Structure formats: structure tokens, C-alpha cells
């Protein structure tokens, strides 16, 4: 092989780059057509963009009826949870007994007979059901669809609409309070090792919600979405919902809040993977400031609960004056993780740095008024998180 041979990535870029660019152009044009269609309101634009961009979503008919008060909370939970309970308690109508036993047989051979028996139980014969099977009715797929539908509805609700967001939060709270379905009988060892059945707390743990949020995070601007205004607004709206979930102690999405803070205050603006029609740095910063402000104002105490250390003394505040305009790897806490390990004390100035960055952006005339006002609220909301003294 020649030493100067291009890398696989470079060869792929040369081979498929034009195709990818053409596809990105077609997709952008389709999305732009949706945005420019004045007959569509914002929720309808969000639905159409989800199809164009192939977002993670599901049928929202039942959730829509709940949000329009056609169904009560109890009725909505009952309609959506009953099929899940039925599939769960029947081990996906008997299919999981066979499937998990086949997996166990593939694993037992790697262990001694004693260890295999301990880990996977005795070998059992579970015939594969002959009835035609619709995989969308499995426990896992029903849960994916449930949470995808709720998250998609959250994208349609303006982040300023507190009552409607709280109504959606109340629905999640009702699912969490629902009694867990009885386990399948028998609960074989291989089935118990399958993650859906492992904890026995299907609703208490809000199973699959966490990984649904992880998948939906791929629909963020610059990744699975572009930078058209409805796409930005949809991502801001669903972040407001996830911040409210975090503040309500229903689920913890602290990492999303921290990423939003770092993007807005520490990282240079970047359009992400979608570079066909990149926005200006000001547009990127405006969007990031709004996102980060939402997390601070809605769930600040939860976001800062564990990650950012408390300020130890006023010397740490003095550090911020010297580094306020720095970004990316030039920030001291970023460098300290790499080669300046002895300067890790600078990490304690991070909260004040974030607060001061919000103050700066609140006076940034290049940003829209909405972003400046959100930054001002975030700066004020952060004051309680900047604590002096050892305690």
C-alpha cells in the first residue's frame, strides 16, 4: 500500500461528497418550502419538517386530544399504557421467552457449566410462536412511540407557554405514578436479563424515556435539523420541556443543560454537520443563548447541583476578569484537564464566568431583543449559584 494513500475519510469524501451535497440541497429546499408556506401554522410546520428531516417522532393523535382537553389525564394514560402493560406481562405475547432463550444458548457455551447455569439458568425449550407478528406492538416499540410522541408535541409548544408545558409534564407524572405491570409468568433467567424486564419498574423508571431523549437530541440544529427558524424554535421548545422534567425531578437531563451552557458561553459558534446553508455566527449564538437561558431559568439548581464546584473565595472571581473573552481550549479549566493539572483551582470560577457571559450577551446589540432579554434573566437567575466562602 503506498505511503501517501489518502485516508478512508478522504476517499469517502471524494467519492460521496457530491452525492451528499446534492441530497442536502434537496432536503434544504424541501424544508424551506415548508417554512415559506404561509398556510401552515407553527405546529403544522413542525410536523412537516419532521417528515422532511426524518426526525424521531411518532403518531401524536392521542396526545393531541389530551392537550385539547378532549381526554383527561387518566383516560390518556389508560389508552396509551394498556397496550404496553399487555405486551410487557405477556413477554411480547410469548415471543421474548423464545428469543431470550436463543440468546442464552449462544452465551452458555462461553462459560463453565456451573457458571452458565448461574448466569443464564437451565436450558429450556420455548417454541417460536407461529402467529404473524407485528414488531411495532412489542413492549419496547410501544414505549419508543409513546415518548417520541410526547417529545414531538413538546416541540410544538412555545417555551413561553408555561400552562401547556405543565400540562404535558402532568401527563409524564401520571405515567410515572401508574402501577408497574405484573411480570411475565414464568420470569425466566434469560428474560430477566433483558433490559426491558430487568428492573421490574417499567413506569416507575419511565423506561425508554431517557434513551428517547438521547435519540431526539440528534434532531438538533446542525445535526438532524437545519437552521431555519421553525427548526430552531422547535429545539428550544423541547429543551424547555426537558428542563421542566429535570426541575420536576421526574427525570434528570442535566447533561443537556450543561452542553447548552458550554455551547453558549464557552464554545465558538459552529454550524455543526449541516454546512450546506450555514447560518451566521450571530444566529448561532442567539439560538445558543436562548437554549442556555432556558436551562438556567427553568432548572438552574438541578443543572448546577453537581457539576460546577462552588466558588471558594473572591480570588476566583478575579480570574474571570482576565478570561471573559476566551473561548474553547483557551479557557483555563479546559487546559487544566490536559496539561495544566496544577491549575484545576480555576474550575471554581466557572459559575461566575457563565454568569458574566450572560451579562455580556444581554448587552450584545448584534443579538435579537429576545436573546438579550433571555440572557439578562439568566444572569440574574445565576446570582444565587455564585456562592462565596468555604460552605
Short mmCIF file of C-alpha atoms in Angstrom, two decimals:
data_model
loop_
_atom_site.label_atom_id
_atom_site.label_comp_id
_atom_site.label_asym_id
_atom_site.label_seq_id
_atom_site.Cartn_x
_atom_site.Cartn_y
_atom_site.Cartn_z
CA UNK A 1 0.00 0.00 0.00
CA UNK A 2 1.52 3.40 -0.94
CA UNK A 3 2.51 5.57 1.99
CA UNK A 4 0.79 8.63 0.55
CA UNK A 5 -2.58 6.93 0.10
CA UNK A 6 -5.44 9.20 1.29
CA UNK A 7 -7.30 8.18 4.42
CA UNK A 8 -10.61 6.33 4.22
CA UNK A 9 -12.45 9.50 5.25
CA UNK A 10 -10.84 11.49 2.45
CA UNK A 11 -11.58 8.77 -0.10
CA UNK A 12 -15.21 8.64 1.03
CA UNK A 13 -15.47 12.43 0.90
CA UNK A 14 -14.22 12.42 -2.68
CA UNK A 15 -16.45 9.52 -3.67
CA UNK A 16 -19.68 10.53 -1.94
CA UNK A 17 -19.21 14.24 -1.27
CA UNK A 18 -21.12 15.36 -4.35
CA UNK A 19 -24.00 12.98 -3.64
CA UNK A 20 -24.22 14.19 -0.05
CA UNK A 21 -24.18 17.81 -1.16
CA UNK A 22 -26.97 17.20 -3.68
CA UNK A 23 -29.08 15.41 -1.09
CA UNK A 24 -28.50 18.19 1.44
CA UNK A 25 -29.55 20.75 -1.15
CA UNK A 26 -32.77 18.88 -1.98
CA UNK A 27 -33.59 18.47 1.68
CA UNK A 28 -32.96 22.14 2.42
CA UNK A 29 -35.17 23.21 -0.48
CA UNK A 30 -37.98 20.95 0.76
CA UNK A 31 -37.61 22.34 4.28
CA UNK A 32 -37.52 25.91 3.00
CA UNK A 33 -40.72 25.27 1.07
CA UNK A 34 -42.42 24.22 4.32
CA UNK A 35 -41.14 27.29 6.15
CA UNK A 36 -42.32 29.65 3.40
CA UNK A 37 -45.81 28.09 3.23
CA UNK A 38 -47.96 30.75 4.90
CA UNK A 39 -50.95 28.40 5.08
CA UNK A 40 -49.15 26.35 7.75
CA UNK A 41 -49.04 27.46 11.36
CA UNK A 42 -46.03 26.67 13.54
CA UNK A 43 -47.25 23.23 14.78
CA UNK A 44 -48.01 22.20 11.19
CA UNK A 45 -44.60 23.41 10.03
CA UNK A 46 -43.02 21.32 12.79
CA UNK A 47 -44.92 18.22 11.66
CA UNK A 48 -43.93 18.72 8.02
CA UNK A 49 -40.30 19.43 8.90
CA UNK A 50 -40.21 16.22 10.94
CA UNK A 51 -41.01 14.30 7.74
CA UNK A 52 -38.57 16.25 5.58
CA UNK A 53 -35.70 15.95 8.07
CA UNK A 54 -36.69 12.43 9.20
CA UNK A 55 -36.84 13.37 12.86
CA UNK A 56 -37.53 10.85 15.60
CA UNK A 57 -41.29 11.10 16.07
CA UNK A 58 -44.49 9.05 16.30
CA UNK A 59 -48.24 9.38 15.96
CA UNK A 60 -49.48 12.14 18.29
CA UNK A 61 -53.26 11.68 17.88
CA UNK A 62 -53.94 10.67 21.49
CA UNK A 63 -51.59 13.29 22.96
CA UNK A 64 -53.21 15.96 20.78
CA UNK A 65 -56.64 15.04 22.16
CA UNK A 66 -55.25 15.27 25.67
CA UNK A 67 -53.71 18.69 25.02
CA UNK A 68 -57.02 19.95 23.60
CA UNK A 69 -58.89 18.65 26.69
CA UNK A 70 -60.80 16.01 24.73
CA UNK A 71 -59.26 13.37 27.01
CA UNK A 72 -58.47 13.56 30.71
CA UNK A 73 -55.07 12.66 32.11
CA UNK A 74 -56.37 9.33 33.41
CA UNK A 75 -58.03 8.46 30.10
CA UNK A 76 -54.91 9.33 28.12
CA UNK A 77 -52.64 7.26 30.35
CA UNK A 78 -55.05 4.33 30.22
CA UNK A 79 -55.30 4.38 26.41
CA UNK A 80 -51.54 4.58 25.88
CA UNK A 81 -50.36 2.40 28.77
CA UNK A 82 -52.72 -0.57 28.46
CA UNK A 83 -51.12 -1.98 25.27
CA UNK A 84 -47.69 -1.58 26.88
CA UNK A 85 -48.80 -3.41 30.03
CA UNK A 86 -50.32 -6.22 28.00
CA UNK A 87 -47.20 -6.70 25.89
CA UNK A 88 -44.91 -6.50 28.93
CA UNK A 89 -46.81 -9.02 31.08
CA UNK A 90 -47.07 -11.50 28.21
CA UNK A 91 -43.36 -11.26 27.30
CA UNK A 92 -44.38 -9.73 23.96
CA UNK A 93 -47.09 -12.35 23.57
CA UNK A 94 -44.66 -15.19 24.22
CA UNK A 95 -42.01 -14.20 21.74
CA UNK A 96 -39.45 -12.99 24.25
CA UNK A 97 -39.29 -16.37 26.03
CA UNK A 98 -38.12 -17.95 22.79
CA UNK A 99 -35.88 -15.05 21.74
CA UNK A 100 -34.08 -14.71 25.07
CA UNK A 101 -33.58 -18.48 25.35
CA UNK A 102 -31.90 -18.45 21.93
CA UNK A 103 -29.62 -15.65 23.15
CA UNK A 104 -28.87 -17.62 26.31
CA UNK A 105 -27.90 -20.70 24.31
CA UNK A 106 -25.42 -18.62 22.38
CA UNK A 107 -23.87 -17.37 25.64
CA UNK A 108 -23.77 -20.52 27.79
CA UNK A 109 -21.03 -22.10 25.69
CA UNK A 110 -18.59 -19.39 26.75
CA UNK A 111 -18.79 -20.38 30.42
CA UNK A 112 -18.27 -23.42 32.56
CA UNK A 113 -21.45 -25.47 33.13
CA UNK A 114 -21.73 -24.14 36.68
CA UNK A 115 -21.24 -20.50 35.68
CA UNK A 116 -23.56 -20.86 32.69
CA UNK A 117 -26.28 -22.24 34.96
CA UNK A 118 -25.79 -19.37 37.40
CA UNK A 119 -25.84 -16.66 34.75
CA UNK A 120 -28.35 -17.99 32.23
CA UNK A 121 -30.30 -20.72 34.01
CA UNK A 122 -31.02 -24.21 32.68
CA UNK A 123 -31.70 -24.75 29.00
CA UNK A 124 -35.42 -24.73 28.24
CA UNK A 125 -37.49 -25.37 25.15
CA UNK A 126 -39.60 -22.39 24.17
CA UNK A 127 -41.20 -22.86 20.74
CA UNK A 128 -41.23 -19.85 18.49
CA UNK A 129 -44.81 -18.54 18.13
CA UNK A 130 -46.14 -19.23 14.65
CA UNK A 131 -48.66 -16.40 14.58
CA UNK A 132 -47.67 -13.48 12.36
CA UNK A 133 -46.05 -10.79 14.47
CA UNK A 134 -46.21 -7.01 14.21
CA UNK A 135 -42.98 -5.81 15.84
CA UNK A 136 -44.45 -2.35 16.38
CA UNK A 137 -46.64 -3.90 19.09
CA UNK A 138 -43.69 -5.06 21.19
CA UNK A 139 -43.14 -3.52 24.61
CA UNK A 140 -40.03 -1.69 23.51
CA UNK A 141 -41.50 -0.22 20.33
CA UNK A 142 -44.68 0.89 22.10
CA UNK A 143 -42.54 2.74 24.64
CA UNK A 144 -40.42 4.35 21.93
CA UNK A 145 -43.59 5.58 20.21
CA UNK A 146 -45.06 6.84 23.47
CA UNK A 147 -42.11 9.02 24.39
CA UNK A 148 -41.41 10.13 20.83
CA UNK A 149 -44.99 11.37 20.55
CA UNK A 150 -44.74 13.35 23.79
CA UNK A 151 -41.39 14.88 22.83
CA UNK A 152 -42.71 15.83 19.40
CA UNK A 153 -45.74 17.54 20.92
CA UNK A 154 -43.34 19.45 23.19
CA UNK A 155 -41.59 20.79 20.08
CA UNK A 156 -44.85 22.43 19.00
CA UNK A 157 -45.47 24.23 22.32
CA UNK A 158 -43.79 27.66 22.62
CA UNK A 159 -41.35 27.67 25.51
CA UNK A 160 -43.16 30.71 26.88
CA UNK A 161 -46.43 28.76 27.18
CA UNK A 162 -45.99 27.58 30.76
CA UNK A 163 -49.53 26.16 31.23
CA UNK A 164 -49.31 23.86 28.20
CA UNK A 165 -45.83 22.67 29.09
CA UNK A 166 -47.01 21.96 32.62
CA UNK A 167 -49.97 20.02 31.22
CA UNK A 168 -47.53 17.80 29.32
CA UNK A 169 -45.39 17.44 32.46
CA UNK A 170 -48.50 16.34 34.35
CA UNK A 171 -49.03 13.57 31.81
CA UNK A 172 -45.49 12.26 32.33
CA UNK A 173 -46.02 12.45 36.08
CA UNK A 174 -49.17 10.35 35.69
CA UNK A 175 -47.26 7.68 33.76
CA UNK A 176 -44.61 7.58 36.48
CA UNK A 177 -47.31 7.16 39.15
CA UNK A 178 -49.00 4.30 37.29
CA UNK A 179 -48.61 0.87 38.95
CA UNK A 180 -45.98 -1.24 37.25
CA UNK A 181 -47.45 -4.13 35.23
CA UNK A 182 -47.05 -7.65 36.66
CA UNK A 183 -44.03 -9.53 35.32
CA UNK A 184 -44.46 -12.36 32.82
CA UNK A 185 -45.06 -15.81 34.26
CA UNK A 186 -42.71 -17.56 34.29
CA UNK A 187 -39.96 -14.96 34.58
CA UNK A 188 -37.08 -16.98 33.19
CA UNK A 189 -33.47 -16.01 33.90
CA UNK A 190 -32.75 -15.10 30.26
CA UNK A 191 -35.88 -12.92 30.15
CA UNK A 192 -34.92 -11.24 33.43
CA UNK A 193 -31.59 -10.30 31.86
CA UNK A 194 -33.32 -8.47 29.00
CA UNK A 195 -33.18 -4.75 29.86
CA UNK A 196 -36.89 -4.04 29.43
CA UNK A 197 -37.79 -6.65 32.08
CA UNK A 198 -34.68 -6.38 34.24
CA UNK A 199 -35.77 -3.78 36.80
CA UNK A 200 -39.46 -4.66 37.04
CA UNK A 201 -40.17 -0.91 37.29
CA UNK A 202 -41.49 -0.13 33.85
CA UNK A 203 -43.41 3.03 34.77
CA UNK A 204 -41.57 3.99 37.93
CA UNK A 205 -38.34 4.30 35.93
CA UNK A 206 -40.09 5.82 32.89
CA UNK A 207 -38.36 3.14 30.86
CA UNK A 208 -37.10 4.24 27.41
CA UNK A 209 -37.75 7.96 28.06
CA UNK A 210 -34.06 8.65 28.70
CA UNK A 211 -32.83 6.99 25.53
CA UNK A 212 -35.71 8.54 23.57
CA UNK A 213 -34.39 11.96 24.60
CA UNK A 214 -30.90 10.86 23.53
CA UNK A 215 -32.22 9.97 20.08
CA UNK A 216 -34.29 13.14 19.77
CA UNK A 217 -31.13 15.11 20.62
CA UNK A 218 -29.92 14.09 17.17
CA UNK A 219 -32.66 16.34 15.76
CA UNK A 220 -30.86 19.46 17.00
CA UNK A 221 -29.91 22.27 14.58
CA UNK A 222 -26.72 21.46 12.74
CA UNK A 223 -27.27 17.73 13.20
CA UNK A 224 -30.66 16.25 12.27
CA UNK A 225 -32.17 19.70 11.72
CA UNK A 226 -31.11 22.73 9.76
CA UNK A 227 -31.03 26.35 10.88
CA UNK A 228 -34.40 27.56 9.62
CA UNK A 229 -36.37 29.46 12.24
CA UNK A 230 -39.06 26.78 12.94
CA UNK A 231 -36.31 24.21 13.49
CA UNK A 232 -34.58 26.49 15.98
CA UNK A 233 -37.85 27.19 17.76
CA UNK A 234 -38.81 23.50 17.91
CA UNK A 235 -35.47 22.64 19.52
CA UNK A 236 -35.80 25.48 22.03
CA UNK A 237 -39.32 24.32 22.91
CA UNK A 238 -38.38 20.70 23.56
CA UNK A 239 -35.39 21.83 25.62
CA UNK A 240 -37.74 23.88 27.77
CA UNK A 241 -39.81 20.74 28.27
CA UNK A 242 -36.77 18.65 29.21
CA UNK A 243 -35.61 21.37 31.61
CA UNK A 244 -39.03 21.28 33.27
CA UNK A 245 -38.84 17.49 33.54
CA UNK A 246 -35.46 17.88 35.23
CA UNK A 247 -36.72 20.58 37.59
CA UNK A 248 -39.71 18.37 38.48
CA UNK A 249 -37.38 15.51 39.49
CA UNK A 250 -39.20 13.21 37.07
CA UNK A 251 -36.04 12.56 35.04
CA UNK A 252 -32.59 14.12 35.05
CA UNK A 253 -31.31 15.59 31.81
CA UNK A 254 -28.62 17.65 33.48
CA UNK A 255 -26.08 16.85 30.77
CA UNK A 256 -28.23 18.56 28.12
CA UNK A 257 -28.31 21.70 30.23
CA UNK A 258 -24.55 21.62 30.69
CA UNK A 259 -23.99 21.18 26.95
CA UNK A 260 -26.27 24.15 26.29
CA UNK A 261 -24.31 26.27 28.77
CA UNK A 262 -20.95 25.32 27.30
CA UNK A 263 -22.15 25.99 23.74
CA UNK A 264 -23.46 29.43 24.68
CA UNK A 265 -20.67 30.66 26.95
CA UNK A 266 -17.51 28.63 26.29
CA UNK A 267 -17.54 27.33 22.71
CA UNK A 268 -17.12 29.26 19.47
CA UNK A 269 -20.20 29.27 17.19
CA UNK A 270 -20.27 26.31 14.82
CA UNK A 271 -22.94 25.26 12.29
CA UNK A 272 -22.42 21.57 13.08
CA UNK A 273 -22.65 18.88 10.43
CA UNK A 274 -25.17 20.65 8.21
CA UNK A 275 -22.93 23.10 6.39
CA UNK A 276 -24.83 23.35 3.08
CA UNK A 277 -26.64 26.52 4.16
CA UNK A 278 -24.82 27.64 7.32
CA UNK A 279 -26.24 30.47 9.42
CA UNK A 280 -24.25 33.47 10.60
CA UNK A 281 -22.32 33.29 13.86
CA UNK A 282 -24.80 35.77 15.33
CA UNK A 283 -27.74 33.47 14.51
CA UNK A 284 -25.95 30.51 16.08
CA UNK A 285 -25.05 32.49 19.21
CA UNK A 286 -28.58 33.85 19.55
CA UNK A 287 -30.06 30.34 19.45
CA UNK A 288 -27.49 29.01 21.91
CA UNK A 289 -28.03 31.87 24.34
CA UNK A 290 -31.78 31.21 24.36
CA UNK A 291 -31.22 27.48 24.95
CA UNK A 292 -28.79 28.02 27.81
CA UNK A 293 -31.01 30.70 29.37
CA UNK A 294 -33.95 28.31 29.37
CA UNK A 295 -31.96 25.71 31.30
CA UNK A 296 -30.74 28.26 33.84
CA UNK A 297 -34.12 29.88 34.45
CA UNK A 298 -36.15 26.65 34.46
CA UNK A 299 -33.76 24.15 36.07
CA UNK A 300 -30.68 26.06 37.20
CA UNK A 301 -30.42 24.46 40.62
CA UNK A 302 -30.54 20.99 39.07
CA UNK A 303 -28.06 21.82 36.31
CA UNK A 304 -25.51 23.24 38.75
CA UNK A 305 -26.25 20.75 41.54
CA UNK A 306 -23.25 18.51 40.97
CA UNK A 307 -21.17 19.68 38.05
CA UNK A 308 -19.93 23.19 38.78
CA UNK A 309 -18.00 23.46 42.08
CA UNK A 310 -18.90 26.26 44.46
CA UNK A 311 -16.85 29.46 44.44
CA UNK A 312 -14.25 29.20 47.21
CA UNK A 313 -13.05 32.78 47.56
CA UNK A 314 -13.01 36.14 45.82
CA UNK A 315 -9.70 35.42 44.11
CA UNK A 316 -11.58 33.06 41.82
CA UNK A 317 -13.82 35.92 40.75
CA UNK A 318 -10.74 37.93 39.81
CA UNK A 319 -9.77 35.20 37.38
CA UNK A 320 -12.92 35.84 35.36
CA UNK A 321 -11.88 39.41 34.57
CA UNK A 322 -8.86 38.07 32.69
CA UNK A 323 -10.57 35.24 30.81
CA UNK A 324 -14.02 36.64 30.00
CA UNK A 325 -13.32 36.90 26.26
CA UNK A 326 -11.65 33.50 25.92
CA UNK A 327 -13.27 30.51 24.20
CA UNK A 328 -12.70 26.81 23.61
CA UNK A 329 -9.30 25.40 24.60
CA UNK A 330 -8.01 28.77 25.79
CA UNK A 331 -10.20 28.58 28.89
CA UNK A 332 -8.16 27.56 31.95
CA UNK A 333 -10.37 24.66 33.06
CA UNK A 334 -10.10 23.16 29.59
CA UNK A 335 -6.32 23.46 29.62
CA UNK A 336 -6.06 22.16 33.17
CA UNK A 337 -7.61 18.85 32.12
CA UNK A 338 -4.91 18.39 29.52
CA UNK A 339 -1.56 19.64 30.79
CA UNK A 340 -2.08 22.26 33.49
CA UNK A 341 -3.30 19.87 36.15
CA UNK A 342 -1.96 22.02 38.95
CA UNK A 343 -4.27 24.86 37.96
CA UNK A 344 -7.50 22.94 38.48
CA UNK A 345 -8.49 25.50 41.15
CA UNK A 346 -9.60 27.73 38.28
CA UNK A 347 -12.52 25.37 37.79
CA UNK A 348 -14.19 27.05 40.77
CA UNK A 349 -14.56 30.28 38.78
CA UNK A 350 -16.72 28.61 36.18
CA UNK A 351 -20.10 29.61 37.57
CA UNK A 352 -19.12 33.26 37.73
CA UNK A 353 -17.72 33.03 34.21
CA UNK A 354 -21.05 31.69 32.92
CA UNK A 355 -22.98 34.40 34.77
CA UNK A 356 -20.74 37.14 33.41
CA UNK A 357 -21.02 35.77 29.87
CA UNK A 358 -24.81 36.04 30.14
CA UNK A 359 -24.38 39.65 31.27
CA UNK A 360 -22.18 40.38 28.26
CA UNK A 361 -24.68 38.82 25.84
CA UNK A 362 -27.55 40.74 27.43
CA UNK A 363 -25.83 43.93 26.17
CA UNK A 364 -24.77 42.47 22.82
CA UNK A 365 -26.55 44.72 20.32
CA UNK A 366 -25.93 42.28 17.48
CA UNK A 367 -28.28 39.76 19.11
CA UNK A 368 -32.08 39.97 18.74
CA UNK A 369 -34.01 41.51 21.62
CA UNK A 370 -35.44 38.12 22.62
CA UNK A 371 -31.97 36.62 23.11
CA UNK A 372 -30.73 39.67 25.05
CA UNK A 373 -33.72 39.58 27.38
CA UNK A 374 -33.30 35.85 27.98
CA UNK A 375 -29.59 36.37 28.73
CA UNK A 376 -30.46 39.10 31.24
CA UNK A 377 -32.91 36.79 33.03
CA UNK A 378 -30.32 34.01 33.10
CA UNK A 379 -27.64 36.30 34.56
CA UNK A 380 -30.00 37.31 37.38
CA UNK A 381 -31.11 33.71 37.95
CA UNK A 382 -27.47 32.68 38.38
CA UNK A 383 -26.72 35.06 41.24
CA UNK A 384 -27.75 32.50 43.93
CA UNK A 385 -25.42 29.93 42.36
CA UNK A 386 -22.33 32.11 42.83
CA UNK A 387 -21.54 31.48 46.48
CA UNK A 388 -18.60 32.81 48.45
CA UNK A 389 -16.89 31.08 51.31
CA UNK A 390 -15.91 27.51 52.04
CA UNK A 391 -19.54 26.50 52.66
#
